[in-house]
Amino acid sequence: MASGNTSVTEAELVHEPPGRAPLPRGLVILLGLSAAVITGAGIWAAAWLIGPVFLALVIVISVSPLQSWLLRHGTPRWLAVATLILAVYAILASLFLVIIVSVARLASVVPEYAERADELLGGVRDFLAQLGVDAEQVDSVANSVDLTKLADLLGSLLGTVGGILSNLVFLFSLLLFLSFETTSATARLRVIAADRPRIADALGEFVHGTRSYMVVSTVFGLMVAVLDTIALALLGIPLPVTWGLLSFITNYIPNVGFIIGVIPPALLGLLGGGPGLMLAVIAVYIVFNFVCQSLIQPRFVGNAVGLSSTIAFLALLFWAWLIGALGAILAIPLTLLAKALLVDVDPGARWADALLGVQRPPPRAERKAEKAERKAERAAAKAKAEPKPEAGPDSTQEPEPAEA
């Protein structure tokens, strides 16, 4: 009996336990939402670090084709890396210098319009009083609007340049290290592709989409900034270069960048020339900024990154709430990274592409294969269409048998 019990025990040890039942779908959804909330809280707490790090990554990704071009043309590797670093530093330093000068000039210009603002507020107060609005409420609202307070705010903003410089040094350090890392990025992607090809493809698509988005946004931003600067200078709006720079920066904010960029010059137009000049400024921005940024550019951005206008707008709201102003500017690249890590690496999550609203662009490997196939088909069709050379009479006629 002991042997029988032993055999039963051994049999039980040999047989594998039955598989566990899958978790209920509702529980899986709740766990996923909980993980998303915890991740979002962590990103929000570390926004001061994540924002500059990701900005440096996007800048290096956008400028790295310069290094690749130099290497293809025989430039030494150290010189290509140094050129890339100098180009990135020059762009950021120029942008930072223009912003500092613009804020300083704006702080000196705003107080000049304080008297005109008081006159306009007095007219609005009288108009509301005629409509029956309580005078005390009107006075409280009017007293809260003071351009001198705005000037003081700009002065304090200018006084915090020392703190900004420390962040700028941190950003420059990140750019330096990331620029050195670009020399081995391709080799690292090959190592990842050997073991996890889907992850390598997803990361490659993220780099390609981010670079395409930055190129499209930069081209449209420069075009709109130049047009706005010229138009505002012709209209006599103060600081036209400042507002052109603002248009360029807000061009990276999807959908609503036009609204953010038009408010300051429109207010200066109202204070300097009345409602007519303000309407002229708004009309100029509608023609240039709204048409380019809200109608034409989203089509190019959607085709380049595979995101619809609605998804881009929702991404703007989400990342601006989570990271801040820098999240609004980097909303599209951040969404592309989240898409690469959550959707592109998982074949079972391809259904989520339908929610993005734009047909999924094929991976680069598939695009290259399709391009080579189309090229081969064109070559075959061309070879088939070309007439074959006709053979001469000597080669077609059989020799006659010799007469006996």
Short mmCIF file of C-alpha atoms in Angstrom, two decimals:
data_model
loop_
_atom_site.label_atom_id
_atom_site.label_comp_id
_atom_site.label_asym_id
_atom_site.label_seq_id
_atom_site.Cartn_x
_atom_site.Cartn_y
_atom_site.Cartn_z
CA MET A 1 0.00 0.00 0.00
CA ALA A 2 2.93 2.24 0.76
CA SER A 3 4.29 1.63 -2.70
CA GLY A 4 0.90 2.46 -4.20
CA ASN A 5 0.75 5.71 -2.30
CA THR A 6 4.28 6.49 -3.41
CA SER A 7 3.39 5.87 -7.06
CA VAL A 8 0.38 8.13 -6.81
CA THR A 9 2.48 10.86 -5.28
CA GLU A 10 5.07 10.53 -8.01
CA ALA A 11 2.34 10.70 -10.65
CA GLU A 12 0.96 13.82 -9.08
CA LEU A 13 4.43 15.32 -9.16
CA VAL A 14 4.90 14.42 -12.82
CA HIS A 15 1.61 15.92 -14.05
CA GLU A 16 1.68 19.72 -14.59
CA PRO A 17 -0.86 21.73 -12.67
CA PRO A 18 -3.73 23.07 -14.74
CA GLY A 19 -3.24 26.56 -16.28
CA ARG A 20 -4.58 29.54 -14.43
CA ALA A 21 -7.78 31.10 -15.63
CA PRO A 22 -7.28 34.48 -17.37
CA LEU A 23 -8.10 37.61 -15.44
CA PRO A 24 -11.50 39.19 -16.10
CA ARG A 25 -11.41 41.90 -18.74
CA GLY A 26 -12.84 44.46 -16.34
CA LEU A 27 -10.05 43.80 -13.87
CA VAL A 28 -7.46 44.12 -16.64
CA ILE A 29 -8.92 47.50 -17.62
CA LEU A 30 -8.88 48.70 -14.02
CA LEU A 31 -5.28 47.59 -13.58
CA GLY A 32 -4.29 49.36 -16.79
CA LEU A 33 -6.01 52.59 -15.72
CA SER A 34 -4.35 52.39 -12.31
CA ALA A 35 -0.94 51.94 -13.92
CA ALA A 36 -1.65 54.90 -16.22
CA VAL A 37 -2.60 57.12 -13.28
CA ILE A 38 0.54 56.14 -11.33
CA THR A 39 2.72 56.74 -14.41
CA GLY A 40 1.07 60.12 -15.02
CA ALA A 41 1.65 61.15 -11.41
CA GLY A 42 5.31 60.21 -11.71
CA ILE A 43 5.68 62.21 -14.95
CA TRP A 44 3.96 65.19 -13.35
CA ALA A 45 6.27 65.06 -10.34
CA ALA A 46 9.38 64.81 -12.56
CA ALA A 47 8.21 67.29 -15.21
CA TRP A 48 11.11 69.64 -14.36
CA LEU A 49 13.49 66.89 -15.52
CA ILE A 50 11.50 65.10 -18.24
CA GLY A 51 10.72 68.29 -20.18
CA PRO A 52 14.32 69.50 -20.72
CA VAL A 53 15.62 65.96 -21.32
CA PHE A 54 13.03 65.26 -23.99
CA LEU A 55 13.55 68.71 -25.55
CA ALA A 56 17.27 67.98 -25.86
CA LEU A 57 16.47 64.57 -27.40
CA VAL A 58 14.12 66.11 -29.98
CA ILE A 59 16.66 68.79 -30.91
CA VAL A 60 19.43 66.21 -31.42
CA ILE A 61 17.10 63.98 -33.48
CA SER A 62 16.16 66.94 -35.67
CA VAL A 63 19.74 68.10 -36.31
CA SER A 64 21.41 64.66 -36.54
CA PRO A 65 21.00 64.42 -40.36
CA LEU A 66 23.68 67.11 -40.57
CA GLN A 67 26.14 64.76 -38.90
CA SER A 68 25.12 61.88 -41.17
CA TRP A 69 25.61 64.09 -44.24
CA LEU A 70 29.07 65.12 -43.10
CA LEU A 71 30.09 61.52 -42.44
CA ARG A 72 28.87 60.42 -45.89
CA HIS A 73 31.06 63.07 -47.49
CA GLY A 74 34.23 61.90 -45.77
CA THR A 75 34.33 64.28 -42.81
CA PRO A 76 36.18 62.88 -39.78
CA ARG A 77 33.88 61.65 -37.05
CA TRP A 78 35.17 64.06 -34.42
CA LEU A 79 34.66 67.02 -36.76
CA ALA A 80 31.12 65.89 -37.62
CA VAL A 81 30.23 65.60 -33.91
CA ALA A 82 31.76 69.00 -33.17
CA THR A 83 29.81 70.57 -36.04
CA LEU A 84 26.59 69.06 -34.75
CA ILE A 85 27.22 70.38 -31.22
CA LEU A 86 28.10 73.85 -32.48
CA ALA A 87 24.99 73.98 -34.69
CA VAL A 88 22.72 73.00 -31.80
CA TYR A 89 24.38 75.47 -29.43
CA ALA A 90 24.18 78.29 -31.97
CA ILE A 91 20.47 77.72 -32.53
CA LEU A 92 19.62 77.64 -28.84
CA ALA A 93 21.87 80.57 -27.93
CA SER A 94 20.41 82.74 -30.68
CA LEU A 95 16.86 81.87 -29.68
CA PHE A 96 17.57 82.52 -26.01
CA LEU A 97 19.24 85.88 -26.77
CA VAL A 98 16.33 87.04 -28.92
CA ILE A 99 13.85 86.06 -26.19
CA ILE A 100 15.77 88.00 -23.52
CA VAL A 101 16.01 91.11 -25.69
CA SER A 102 12.33 90.86 -26.63
CA VAL A 103 11.20 90.56 -23.00
CA ALA A 104 13.36 93.55 -22.02
CA ARG A 105 11.97 95.73 -24.80
CA LEU A 106 8.42 94.61 -24.06
CA ALA A 107 8.81 95.57 -20.40
CA SER A 108 9.85 99.07 -21.49
CA VAL A 109 7.10 99.49 -24.10
CA VAL A 110 4.07 98.35 -22.10
CA PRO A 111 3.99 101.32 -19.64
CA GLU A 112 3.69 103.72 -22.57
CA TYR A 113 0.20 102.39 -23.27
CA ALA A 114 -1.07 102.65 -19.68
CA GLU A 115 -2.87 105.96 -20.25
CA ARG A 116 -4.50 104.74 -23.45
CA ALA A 117 -5.60 101.56 -21.66
CA ASP A 118 -7.24 103.65 -18.92
CA GLU A 119 -9.16 105.62 -21.55
CA LEU A 120 -10.42 102.45 -23.22
CA LEU A 121 -11.44 100.99 -19.88
CA GLY A 122 -13.32 104.20 -19.06
CA GLY A 123 -15.25 103.91 -22.31
CA VAL A 124 -16.07 100.27 -21.61
CA ARG A 125 -17.18 101.22 -18.08
CA ASP A 126 -19.58 103.87 -19.41
CA PHE A 127 -20.96 101.48 -22.05
CA LEU A 128 -21.65 98.76 -19.48
CA ALA A 129 -23.25 101.29 -17.17
CA GLN A 130 -25.65 102.26 -19.96
CA LEU A 131 -26.58 98.60 -20.31
CA GLY A 132 -27.57 98.51 -16.63
CA VAL A 133 -24.55 96.70 -15.23
CA ASP A 134 -23.81 97.49 -11.58
CA ALA A 135 -21.22 100.29 -11.35
CA GLU A 136 -19.38 98.69 -8.44
CA GLN A 137 -18.83 95.46 -10.35
CA VAL A 138 -17.63 97.40 -13.38
CA ASP A 139 -15.20 99.41 -11.24
CA SER A 140 -13.81 96.29 -9.58
CA VAL A 141 -13.18 94.65 -12.95
CA ALA A 142 -11.66 97.82 -14.41
CA ASN A 143 -9.35 98.34 -11.44
CA SER A 144 -8.07 94.78 -11.75
CA VAL A 145 -6.89 95.48 -15.32
CA ASP A 146 -3.65 97.46 -14.99
CA LEU A 147 -0.87 97.48 -17.55
CA THR A 148 1.64 98.61 -14.95
CA LYS A 149 1.09 95.29 -13.21
CA LEU A 150 1.90 93.57 -16.48
CA ALA A 151 5.08 95.63 -16.77
CA ASP A 152 6.05 94.66 -13.22
CA LEU A 153 5.40 91.02 -14.10
CA LEU A 154 7.64 91.26 -17.14
CA GLY A 155 10.32 92.95 -15.04
CA SER A 156 10.22 90.13 -12.52
CA LEU A 157 10.36 87.65 -15.38
CA LEU A 158 13.47 89.38 -16.66
CA GLY A 159 14.92 89.27 -13.15
CA THR A 160 14.74 85.46 -13.12
CA VAL A 161 17.22 85.15 -15.96
CA GLY A 162 19.81 83.80 -13.51
CA GLY A 163 17.61 80.80 -12.77
CA ILE A 164 16.93 80.29 -16.46
CA LEU A 165 20.67 80.33 -17.14
CA SER A 166 21.16 77.41 -14.76
CA ASN A 167 18.52 75.44 -16.68
CA LEU A 168 20.17 76.47 -19.92
CA VAL A 169 23.51 75.09 -18.72
CA PHE A 170 21.75 71.84 -17.82
CA LEU A 171 20.17 71.73 -21.28
CA PHE A 172 23.51 72.42 -22.98
CA SER A 173 25.11 69.60 -20.99
CA LEU A 174 22.37 67.20 -22.08
CA LEU A 175 22.82 68.26 -25.70
CA LEU A 176 26.55 67.68 -25.44
CA PHE A 177 26.19 64.12 -24.15
CA LEU A 178 23.35 63.24 -26.54
CA SER A 179 25.33 64.57 -29.49
CA PHE A 180 28.19 62.23 -28.61
CA GLU A 181 25.73 59.35 -28.28
CA THR A 182 24.43 59.82 -31.83
CA THR A 183 27.62 58.31 -33.25
CA SER A 184 26.71 54.88 -31.82
CA ALA A 185 22.91 55.11 -32.07
CA THR A 186 22.73 53.18 -35.36
CA ALA A 187 24.89 50.35 -34.04
CA ARG A 188 22.76 50.11 -30.90
CA LEU A 189 19.59 49.91 -32.96
CA ARG A 190 21.12 47.04 -34.94
CA VAL A 191 21.84 45.18 -31.70
CA ILE A 192 18.24 45.73 -30.56
CA ALA A 193 16.90 44.65 -33.96
CA ALA A 194 18.80 41.36 -33.75
CA ASP A 195 16.89 40.39 -30.60
CA ARG A 196 13.74 42.56 -30.65
CA PRO A 197 13.06 43.68 -34.23
CA ARG A 198 9.65 45.17 -33.41
CA ILE A 199 11.14 47.45 -30.76
CA ALA A 200 13.84 48.59 -33.17
CA ASP A 201 11.24 49.30 -35.87
CA ALA A 202 9.08 51.21 -33.39
CA LEU A 203 12.00 53.35 -32.23
CA GLY A 204 13.01 53.97 -35.83
CA GLU A 205 9.48 55.09 -36.66
CA PHE A 206 9.51 57.42 -33.66
CA VAL A 207 12.76 59.04 -34.86
CA HIS A 208 11.48 59.32 -38.42
CA GLY A 209 8.10 60.76 -37.37
CA THR A 210 9.65 63.24 -34.92
CA ARG A 211 12.12 64.45 -37.53
CA SER A 212 9.39 64.83 -40.15
CA TYR A 213 7.18 66.75 -37.73
CA MET A 214 9.99 69.10 -36.72
CA VAL A 215 10.91 69.76 -40.36
CA VAL A 216 7.31 70.51 -41.34
CA SER A 217 6.69 72.70 -38.28
CA THR A 218 9.97 74.58 -38.70
CA VAL A 219 9.37 75.31 -42.39
CA PHE A 220 5.83 76.55 -41.80
CA GLY A 221 6.92 78.43 -38.66
CA LEU A 222 9.67 80.31 -40.47
CA MET A 223 7.33 81.16 -43.32
CA VAL A 224 4.61 82.45 -41.00
CA ALA A 225 7.11 84.34 -38.80
CA VAL A 226 8.58 86.23 -41.74
CA LEU A 227 5.15 87.13 -43.13
CA ASP A 228 3.88 88.25 -39.71
CA THR A 229 6.97 90.36 -39.05
CA ILE A 230 6.66 92.16 -42.39
CA ALA A 231 2.91 92.71 -42.03
CA LEU A 232 3.15 94.00 -38.44
CA ALA A 233 6.00 96.34 -39.39
CA LEU A 234 3.89 97.75 -42.22
CA LEU A 235 0.93 98.22 -39.87
CA GLY A 236 3.11 100.05 -37.34
CA ILE A 237 2.77 97.56 -34.49
CA PRO A 238 5.62 97.88 -31.96
CA LEU A 239 8.16 95.06 -31.67
CA PRO A 240 7.26 93.22 -34.90
CA VAL A 241 10.31 90.93 -34.61
CA THR A 242 9.20 89.87 -31.14
CA TRP A 243 5.73 88.90 -32.36
CA GLY A 244 7.24 87.12 -35.36
CA LEU A 245 9.38 85.07 -32.97
CA LEU A 246 6.28 84.34 -30.89
CA SER A 247 4.51 83.12 -34.03
CA PHE A 248 7.45 80.83 -34.79
CA ILE A 249 7.44 79.31 -31.29
CA THR A 250 3.66 78.90 -31.08
CA ASN A 251 3.70 77.16 -34.46
CA TYR A 252 4.91 74.05 -32.61
CA ILE A 253 1.70 74.12 -30.53
CA PRO A 254 -0.96 72.20 -32.50
CA ASN A 255 -4.22 73.88 -33.48
CA VAL A 256 -4.29 76.71 -30.91
CA GLY A 257 -0.85 78.26 -31.46
CA PHE A 258 -2.48 80.83 -33.74
CA ILE A 259 -4.71 82.10 -30.91
CA ILE A 260 -1.80 82.40 -28.47
CA GLY A 261 0.32 84.29 -30.98
CA VAL A 262 -2.31 86.84 -32.06
CA ILE A 263 -3.32 88.15 -28.61
CA PRO A 264 -0.29 90.41 -27.77
CA PRO A 265 -0.01 92.23 -31.15
CA ALA A 266 -3.80 92.59 -31.34
CA LEU A 267 -3.85 94.25 -27.89
CA LEU A 268 -1.05 96.61 -28.89
CA GLY A 269 -2.96 97.41 -32.06
CA LEU A 270 -6.05 98.23 -30.01
CA LEU A 271 -4.08 100.47 -27.65
CA GLY A 272 -2.07 102.15 -30.37
CA GLY A 273 -4.55 102.61 -33.19
CA GLY A 274 -7.98 101.62 -31.96
CA PRO A 275 -10.32 98.81 -32.98
CA GLY A 276 -9.55 99.26 -36.67
CA LEU A 277 -5.87 98.46 -36.27
CA MET A 278 -6.70 95.55 -33.97
CA LEU A 279 -9.03 94.08 -36.59
CA ALA A 280 -6.34 94.56 -39.24
CA VAL A 281 -3.86 92.59 -37.10
CA ILE A 282 -6.40 89.82 -36.54
CA ALA A 283 -7.16 89.72 -40.28
CA VAL A 284 -3.45 89.38 -41.08
CA TYR A 285 -3.09 86.53 -38.61
CA ILE A 286 -6.18 84.81 -39.96
CA VAL A 287 -4.82 84.96 -43.49
CA PHE A 288 -1.29 83.84 -42.62
CA ASN A 289 -1.33 81.93 -39.34
CA PHE A 290 -4.77 80.37 -39.24
CA VAL A 291 -4.71 79.18 -42.84
CA CYS A 292 -1.16 77.79 -42.55
CA GLN A 293 -1.23 76.46 -38.99
CA SER A 294 -4.81 75.23 -38.68
CA LEU A 295 -5.75 74.22 -42.23
CA ILE A 296 -2.65 73.39 -44.30
CA GLN A 297 -0.01 72.34 -41.77
CA PRO A 298 -2.16 69.71 -39.94
CA ARG A 299 -2.53 67.82 -43.21
CA PHE A 300 1.22 67.65 -43.68
CA VAL A 301 1.76 66.82 -40.01
CA GLY A 302 -0.90 64.10 -40.13
CA ASN A 303 0.65 62.52 -43.20
CA ALA A 304 4.13 62.75 -41.68
CA VAL A 305 3.42 61.33 -38.21
CA GLY A 306 0.15 59.40 -38.65
CA LEU A 307 -1.94 61.49 -36.21
CA SER A 308 -5.22 63.20 -36.97
CA SER A 309 -5.99 66.79 -36.01
CA THR A 310 -8.31 65.65 -33.23
CA ILE A 311 -5.68 63.38 -31.68
CA ALA A 312 -3.11 66.19 -31.96
CA PHE A 313 -5.43 68.59 -30.14
CA LEU A 314 -6.18 66.09 -27.37
CA ALA A 315 -2.47 65.37 -27.04
CA LEU A 316 -1.84 69.09 -26.67
CA LEU A 317 -4.31 69.35 -23.79
CA PHE A 318 -2.98 66.24 -22.07
CA TRP A 319 0.73 67.01 -22.24
CA ALA A 320 0.26 70.70 -21.43
CA TRP A 321 -1.66 69.68 -18.31
CA LEU A 322 0.91 67.04 -17.37
CA ILE A 323 4.22 68.79 -18.11
CA GLY A 324 3.34 72.44 -18.65
CA ALA A 325 4.19 74.89 -21.43
CA LEU A 326 7.03 72.70 -22.65
CA GLY A 327 4.58 69.81 -22.91
CA ALA A 328 2.39 71.90 -25.23
CA ILE A 329 5.34 72.53 -27.55
CA LEU A 330 6.47 68.88 -27.46
CA ALA A 331 2.97 67.36 -27.55
CA ILE A 332 3.37 65.63 -30.92
CA PRO A 333 6.83 64.08 -30.26
CA LEU A 334 5.68 62.91 -26.81
CA THR A 335 2.60 61.30 -28.37
CA LEU A 336 4.76 59.60 -30.99
CA LEU A 337 6.98 58.16 -28.26
CA ALA A 338 3.97 56.88 -26.31
CA LYS A 339 2.57 55.39 -29.51
CA ALA A 340 5.86 53.66 -30.29
CA LEU A 341 6.16 52.12 -26.83
CA LEU A 342 2.52 51.13 -26.37
CA VAL A 343 1.15 50.42 -29.86
CA ASP A 344 3.88 49.86 -32.43
CA VAL A 345 5.81 47.26 -30.40
CA ASP A 346 2.74 45.06 -29.92
CA PRO A 347 1.21 43.38 -32.99
CA GLY A 348 -2.00 42.83 -31.02
CA ALA A 349 -2.38 46.58 -30.48
CA ARG A 350 -2.48 47.52 -34.16
CA TRP A 351 -6.24 48.05 -33.82
CA ALA A 352 -5.42 51.23 -31.89
CA ASP A 353 -4.14 52.78 -35.12
CA ALA A 354 -7.75 53.06 -36.27
CA LEU A 355 -8.43 55.40 -33.35
CA LEU A 356 -5.65 57.73 -34.44
CA GLY A 357 -7.66 58.75 -37.49
CA VAL A 358 -4.88 58.53 -40.08
CA GLN A 359 -3.83 55.48 -42.06
CA ARG A 360 -0.75 53.95 -40.48
CA PRO A 361 2.38 54.60 -42.53
CA PRO A 362 4.29 51.38 -43.23
CA PRO A 363 7.62 50.84 -41.47
CA ARG A 364 10.76 51.96 -43.22
CA ALA A 365 11.76 48.41 -44.13
CA GLU A 366 8.40 47.83 -45.79
CA ARG A 367 8.63 51.18 -47.59
CA LYS A 368 12.07 50.31 -48.94
CA ALA A 369 10.85 46.86 -50.05
CA GLU A 370 7.82 48.37 -51.78
CA LYS A 371 10.01 50.99 -53.46
CA ALA A 372 12.40 48.31 -54.74
CA GLU A 373 9.47 46.21 -55.96
CA ARG A 374 7.94 49.15 -57.84
CA LYS A 375 11.33 49.91 -59.37
CA ALA A 376 11.69 46.30 -60.53
CA GLU A 377 8.17 46.34 -61.99
CA ARG A 378 8.91 49.55 -63.90
CA ALA A 379 12.14 48.07 -65.24
CA ALA A 380 10.34 44.90 -66.33
CA ALA A 381 7.56 46.90 -68.00
CA LYS A 382 10.12 49.09 -69.77
CA ALA A 383 12.04 46.06 -70.99
CA LYS A 384 8.81 44.46 -72.22
CA ALA A 385 7.71 47.62 -74.03
CA GLU A 386 10.99 48.04 -75.92
CA PRO A 387 10.86 46.42 -79.40
CA LYS A 388 13.18 43.50 -79.89
CA PRO A 389 15.82 43.90 -82.62
CA GLU A 390 14.77 42.20 -85.84
CA ALA A 391 17.05 39.49 -87.08
CA GLY A 392 18.61 39.78 -90.54
CA PRO A 393 17.61 37.63 -93.50
CA ASP A 394 20.73 35.54 -93.19
CA SER A 395 19.85 34.50 -89.65
CA THR A 396 16.19 33.71 -90.31
CA GLN A 397 16.46 31.82 -93.57
CA GLU A 398 17.66 28.26 -93.38
CA PRO A 399 20.42 27.35 -95.78
CA GLU A 400 19.20 25.54 -98.85
CA PRO A 401 20.44 21.99 -99.27
CA ALA A 402 23.25 21.67 -101.74
CA GLU A 403 22.30 20.23 -105.12
CA ALA A 404 23.76 16.86 -105.93
#
